[in-house]
Short mmCIF file of C-alpha atoms in Angstrom, two decimals:
data_model
loop_
_atom_site.label_atom_id
_atom_site.label_comp_id
_atom_site.label_asym_id
_atom_site.label_seq_id
_atom_site.Cartn_x
_atom_site.Cartn_y
_atom_site.Cartn_z
CA MET A 47 16.58 12.02 6.73
CA TRP A 48 19.70 9.37 6.96
CA GLN A 49 19.54 9.97 10.49
CA ASP A 50 15.51 8.77 10.37
CA PHE A 51 16.46 6.01 8.53
CA LYS A 52 19.27 4.15 11.06
CA PHE A 53 16.06 4.75 13.34
CA ALA A 54 13.35 3.38 11.61
CA SER A 55 16.19 0.50 10.61
CA ARG A 56 17.55 0.14 13.78
CA GLN A 57 15.43 -3.55 14.45
CA LEU A 58 16.03 -4.36 10.93
CA LEU A 59 19.78 -3.87 10.59
CA ARG A 60 20.07 -6.57 13.29
CA HIS A 61 19.76 -9.10 11.77
CA PRO A 62 21.79 -10.58 8.34
CA VAL A 63 19.11 -8.42 5.00
CA SER A 64 20.08 -11.49 3.51
CA ASN A 65 17.65 -13.37 5.52
CA LEU A 66 14.70 -9.99 5.42
CA ILE A 67 15.09 -8.41 2.33
CA ILE A 68 16.91 -9.97 -0.37
CA ILE A 69 14.88 -12.88 -0.65
CA ALA A 70 11.88 -10.27 -1.85
CA THR A 71 9.81 -11.91 -4.17
CA ILE A 72 7.24 -10.51 -6.81
CA ALA A 73 3.98 -11.50 -7.76
CA LEU A 74 0.94 -9.49 -9.04
CA LEU A 75 -0.53 -7.95 -7.26
CA LEU A 76 -4.58 -9.74 -6.99
CA GLY A 77 -2.83 -13.03 -7.05
CA ALA A 78 -1.49 -15.58 -4.57
CA VAL A 79 2.05 -15.09 -3.12
CA SER A 80 2.85 -17.94 -4.38
CA THR A 81 7.15 -18.27 -5.49
CA ILE A 82 9.80 -17.52 -2.85
CA TYR A 83 13.97 -16.78 -4.19
CA SER A 84 13.35 -14.93 -7.07
CA THR A 85 10.83 -17.70 -8.66
CA ILE A 86 8.34 -15.95 -10.62
CA ARG A 87 4.63 -17.05 -11.15
CA SER A 88 1.46 -15.91 -11.54
CA GLN A 89 -1.59 -17.46 -9.41
CA ALA A 90 -3.75 -14.27 -11.78
CA LYS A 91 -6.31 -16.71 -13.32
CA ARG A 92 -8.96 -14.24 -14.62
CA GLN A 93 -9.16 -11.54 -16.29
CA LEU A 94 -8.82 -8.57 -14.31
CA PRO A 95 -9.95 -5.43 -15.22
CA PHE A 96 -6.58 -3.34 -15.37
CA PRO A 97 -4.59 -2.03 -17.54
CA ASP A 98 -1.69 -3.85 -17.99
CA ALA A 99 -2.54 -5.61 -15.26
CA HIS A 100 0.55 -7.96 -15.64
CA GLN A 101 2.70 -5.08 -14.41
CA LEU A 102 1.27 -4.59 -11.14
CA VAL A 103 2.78 -5.99 -8.74
CA LYS A 104 2.40 -6.86 -4.65
CA VAL A 105 6.00 -7.21 -2.49
CA TRP A 106 7.08 -9.19 0.26
CA ARG A 107 9.55 -9.71 2.38
CA ILE A 108 10.58 -13.28 2.70
CA ALA A 109 12.67 -14.42 5.56
CA GLU A 110 14.28 -17.40 5.28
CA ASP A 111 11.96 -19.52 7.12
CA ASN A 112 9.41 -18.40 4.24
CA LYS A 113 7.62 -16.56 6.70
CA VAL A 114 6.14 -13.16 4.98
CA SER A 115 5.95 -9.62 6.24
CA TYR A 116 5.45 -6.24 5.39
CA TYR A 117 8.79 -3.84 5.53
CA PRO A 118 9.39 -0.48 8.24
CA TYR A 119 7.61 2.41 6.38
CA GLU A 120 11.69 3.77 6.05
CA LEU A 121 12.73 0.92 3.80
CA TYR A 122 9.35 1.25 1.68
CA ARG A 123 10.72 4.83 1.53
CA GLU A 124 13.79 4.49 0.66
CA PHE A 125 12.14 1.90 -1.76
CA GLY A 126 10.30 4.58 -3.30
CA GLN A 127 13.75 7.00 -4.80
CA ARG A 128 16.36 3.76 -4.99
CA LEU A 129 14.03 1.96 -7.77
CA ASP A 130 13.90 2.50 -10.85
CA SER A 131 12.17 -0.33 -11.96
CA PHE A 132 8.90 1.12 -10.75
CA GLU A 133 6.67 3.33 -12.86
CA LEU A 134 4.57 4.16 -8.85
CA LEU A 135 4.92 2.80 -6.10
CA GLY A 136 2.63 2.41 -3.26
CA ALA A 137 2.02 1.33 0.28
CA THR A 138 -1.00 0.23 2.44
CA GLU A 139 -1.50 -0.53 6.14
CA MET A 140 -2.77 -3.58 7.77
CA ARG A 141 -6.74 -2.87 6.78
CA ARG A 142 -8.50 -1.96 10.49
CA ALA A 143 -12.79 -1.87 11.36
CA MET A 144 -14.19 1.16 11.64
CA THR A 145 -17.82 1.72 12.70
CA MET A 146 -20.60 4.35 10.87
CA THR A 147 -22.49 5.78 12.55
CA GLY A 148 -26.13 8.78 11.65
CA GLN A 149 -26.44 5.92 8.63
CA GLY A 150 -29.19 4.15 10.44
CA GLU A 151 -28.21 0.90 12.71
CA PRO A 152 -24.43 1.70 13.20
CA THR A 153 -22.42 -0.51 10.48
CA THR A 154 -19.19 -1.89 11.00
CA PHE A 155 -16.60 -1.96 8.19
CA GLY A 156 -13.24 -2.72 7.38
CA ALA A 157 -11.27 0.09 6.54
CA LEU A 158 -7.57 0.17 4.23
CA LYS A 159 -4.75 3.23 4.77
CA SER A 160 -3.86 3.35 1.54
CA SER A 161 -0.60 5.92 0.11
CA THR A 162 -2.54 8.20 -3.01
CA LYS A 163 -0.51 5.84 -5.68
CA VAL A 164 -1.94 2.93 -4.88
CA LEU A 165 -5.38 3.57 -6.33
CA TRP A 166 -3.65 5.83 -9.39
CA MET A 167 -1.52 2.46 -10.65
CA THR A 168 -4.82 0.68 -10.56
CA GLU A 169 -5.21 3.07 -13.95
CA ILE A 170 -8.99 3.41 -13.55
CA PRO A 171 -11.07 6.62 -12.87
CA PRO A 172 -13.53 6.84 -9.57
CA ARG A 173 -17.43 6.49 -10.65
CA LEU A 174 -17.48 9.46 -8.19
CA GLY A 175 -15.59 12.17 -7.06
CA ARG A 176 -11.93 11.92 -7.11
CA LEU A 177 -9.00 10.25 -5.54
CA PHE A 178 -6.49 10.42 -3.05
CA ASN A 179 -3.87 12.76 -3.95
CA GLU A 180 -0.59 13.91 -2.22
CA THR A 181 -3.00 16.59 -0.26
CA ASP A 182 -4.68 14.54 1.29
CA GLU A 183 -1.47 12.21 2.68
CA GLU A 184 -0.05 15.91 5.21
CA PRO A 185 -0.89 15.91 8.90
CA GLY A 186 -4.40 17.64 9.08
CA ASN A 187 -5.88 17.37 6.23
CA ASP A 188 -6.39 12.93 5.85
CA ARG A 189 -10.19 13.17 7.05
CA VAL A 190 -11.66 12.72 3.32
CA VAL A 191 -12.25 9.02 2.25
CA ILE A 192 -13.45 6.74 -0.27
CA LEU A 193 -16.67 4.34 -0.78
CA THR A 194 -16.81 1.04 -2.77
CA ASP A 195 -19.60 1.17 -5.07
CA LYS A 196 -20.62 -1.58 -2.94
CA VAL A 197 -20.96 0.53 0.23
CA TRP A 198 -22.13 3.99 -1.97
CA LYS A 199 -24.90 1.19 -3.03
CA GLU A 200 -26.24 0.06 0.80
CA LYS A 201 -25.29 2.94 2.23
CA PHE A 202 -26.42 5.62 0.35
CA GLU A 203 -28.58 4.11 -2.22
CA GLU A 204 -26.97 5.81 -5.39
CA ASP A 205 -26.49 8.85 -4.13
CA PRO A 206 -25.37 10.54 -7.30
CA ASP A 207 -24.83 13.97 -3.76
CA ILE A 208 -22.53 11.88 -2.09
CA ILE A 209 -19.21 13.73 -3.35
CA GLY A 210 -18.93 16.22 0.20
CA ARG A 211 -21.35 14.81 2.25
CA SER A 212 -19.63 13.95 5.92
CA ILE A 213 -19.92 10.54 7.59
CA ARG A 214 -18.67 9.60 11.27
CA LEU A 215 -16.24 6.70 11.39
CA ASN A 216 -15.40 6.03 14.40
CA ASP A 217 -16.68 9.20 15.99
CA LYS A 218 -14.63 11.26 13.86
CA GLU A 219 -16.02 13.08 10.48
CA TYR A 220 -14.16 12.16 6.97
CA GLU A 221 -15.45 13.58 3.82
CA ILE A 222 -16.73 11.77 1.24
CA VAL A 223 -14.77 12.63 -1.40
CA GLY A 224 -14.86 9.89 -4.55
CA VAL A 225 -16.47 6.39 -5.49
CA LEU A 226 -14.85 3.36 -6.36
CA ASP A 227 -15.57 2.24 -10.39
CA PRO A 228 -18.08 -1.13 -9.97
CA ARG A 229 -15.44 -3.09 -11.52
CA MET A 230 -13.00 -2.54 -8.36
CA ASP A 231 -15.77 -4.76 -6.67
CA ARG A 232 -14.41 -7.80 -8.94
CA THR A 233 -11.41 -7.34 -7.64
CA HIS A 234 -9.16 -7.84 -4.07
CA LEU A 235 -8.51 -3.83 -3.59
CA GLY A 236 -12.86 -4.46 -4.05
CA SER A 237 -12.93 -5.99 -0.25
CA HIS A 238 -12.02 -3.08 1.06
CA PRO A 239 -15.31 -1.67 1.60
CA LEU A 240 -13.61 2.20 3.24
CA TRP A 241 -10.10 4.00 1.62
CA LEU A 242 -8.38 6.37 4.00
CA PRO A 243 -5.49 7.65 3.12
CA LEU A 244 -2.18 7.31 4.75
CA VAL A 245 -0.44 9.81 6.56
CA PRO A 246 3.63 9.12 6.70
CA PRO A 247 4.56 8.01 10.70
CA SER A 248 6.14 10.54 12.51
CA ASP A 249 10.00 9.55 13.19
CA GLN A 250 9.07 7.60 16.84
CA ARG A 251 6.69 5.45 14.67
CA LEU A 252 8.72 5.06 12.06
CA ALA A 253 10.77 1.90 12.89
CA THR A 254 6.97 0.67 13.70
CA THR A 255 4.77 1.26 11.00
CA GLN A 256 4.47 -1.51 8.67
CA VAL A 257 3.59 -1.36 5.20
CA ASN A 258 3.19 -3.38 2.64
CA VAL A 259 3.94 -1.91 -0.24
CA VAL A 260 2.89 -2.67 -4.74
CA GLY A 261 3.82 -0.97 -7.54
CA ARG A 262 3.20 -0.48 -11.58
CA LEU A 263 6.79 -2.00 -13.46
CA ARG A 264 7.55 0.33 -15.99
CA GLU A 265 7.37 -0.64 -19.57
CA GLY A 266 9.36 -2.85 -20.96
CA ILE A 267 10.69 -4.03 -17.29
CA ASN A 268 9.47 -8.28 -15.86
CA ARG A 269 9.20 -9.07 -12.37
CA LYS A 270 12.26 -10.77 -12.48
CA HIS A 271 14.79 -7.99 -13.56
CA ALA A 272 12.04 -6.00 -10.03
CA ALA A 273 13.27 -8.34 -7.94
CA ALA A 274 17.12 -8.44 -8.99
CA GLU A 275 17.26 -4.89 -8.34
CA ILE A 276 15.36 -5.30 -4.77
CA GLU A 277 17.45 -7.53 -3.72
CA THR A 278 20.77 -5.03 -5.21
CA VAL A 279 19.25 -1.63 -3.06
CA ALA A 280 18.61 -3.68 -0.21
CA LYS A 281 22.94 -5.58 -0.46
CA HIS A 282 23.77 -1.24 -0.33
CA LEU A 283 21.56 -0.57 2.31
CA GLU A 284 22.88 -2.94 4.67
CA ALA A 285 26.57 -1.57 3.73
CA GLU A 286 25.51 1.71 4.65
CA HIS A 287 24.53 1.30 7.07
CA SER A 288 25.83 -1.88 9.17
CA PRO A 289 24.97 -3.51 12.67
CA SER A 290 27.76 -1.24 14.78
CA ASP A 291 26.19 1.76 13.74
CA TYR A 292 23.43 1.75 16.69
CA GLU A 293 25.86 -0.35 19.07
#
């Protein structure tokens, strides 16, 4: 596994970690990114429907020029194994367009690939069906989709028997396994009409697959503590995998 990590981190570790990782900041999952250099401040101004919403965070990687970037997938996996501040840690890929056919006029929706734990950490059960499970993240088992409540109403006329039906997205068959709770439509998460499982990339794509990292902090852990732990873990990773390893 460490060989995989070295491959994934080759480009990352050609630069000092201090430039790319340890100036990590954490902002509320549903708020704007408003802080840098480990200064934590929430800009969430509305009531969120999630239990203990203040424990939901987004983890950003910020360079010295203050530009925000995502994490290589393998680095996210390392964080999942090493960070103790988080009860759950998950990842999403960048939103992509998918065209639904066979349901009236073809319609293009934004679709988000998500690891299992992202929706789990909201602690809001689905309106219908289920959320993703770890089996869905296995290659060959990932042709499943979760709809937002809005899509369910507008495209499927609130069909109560929608679970288990197949739909065509980008000319491929997907099974509908869930419909999100309508409360999700009032949040940033509801802006993604379709949800797909995020399958861990192959070794050849570990370095190029960039993910957005989100998490639920453990009870009693604040964002400042979590940010400090991320910095510590990042320094350890740099010490273990120096740039000279890849010459």
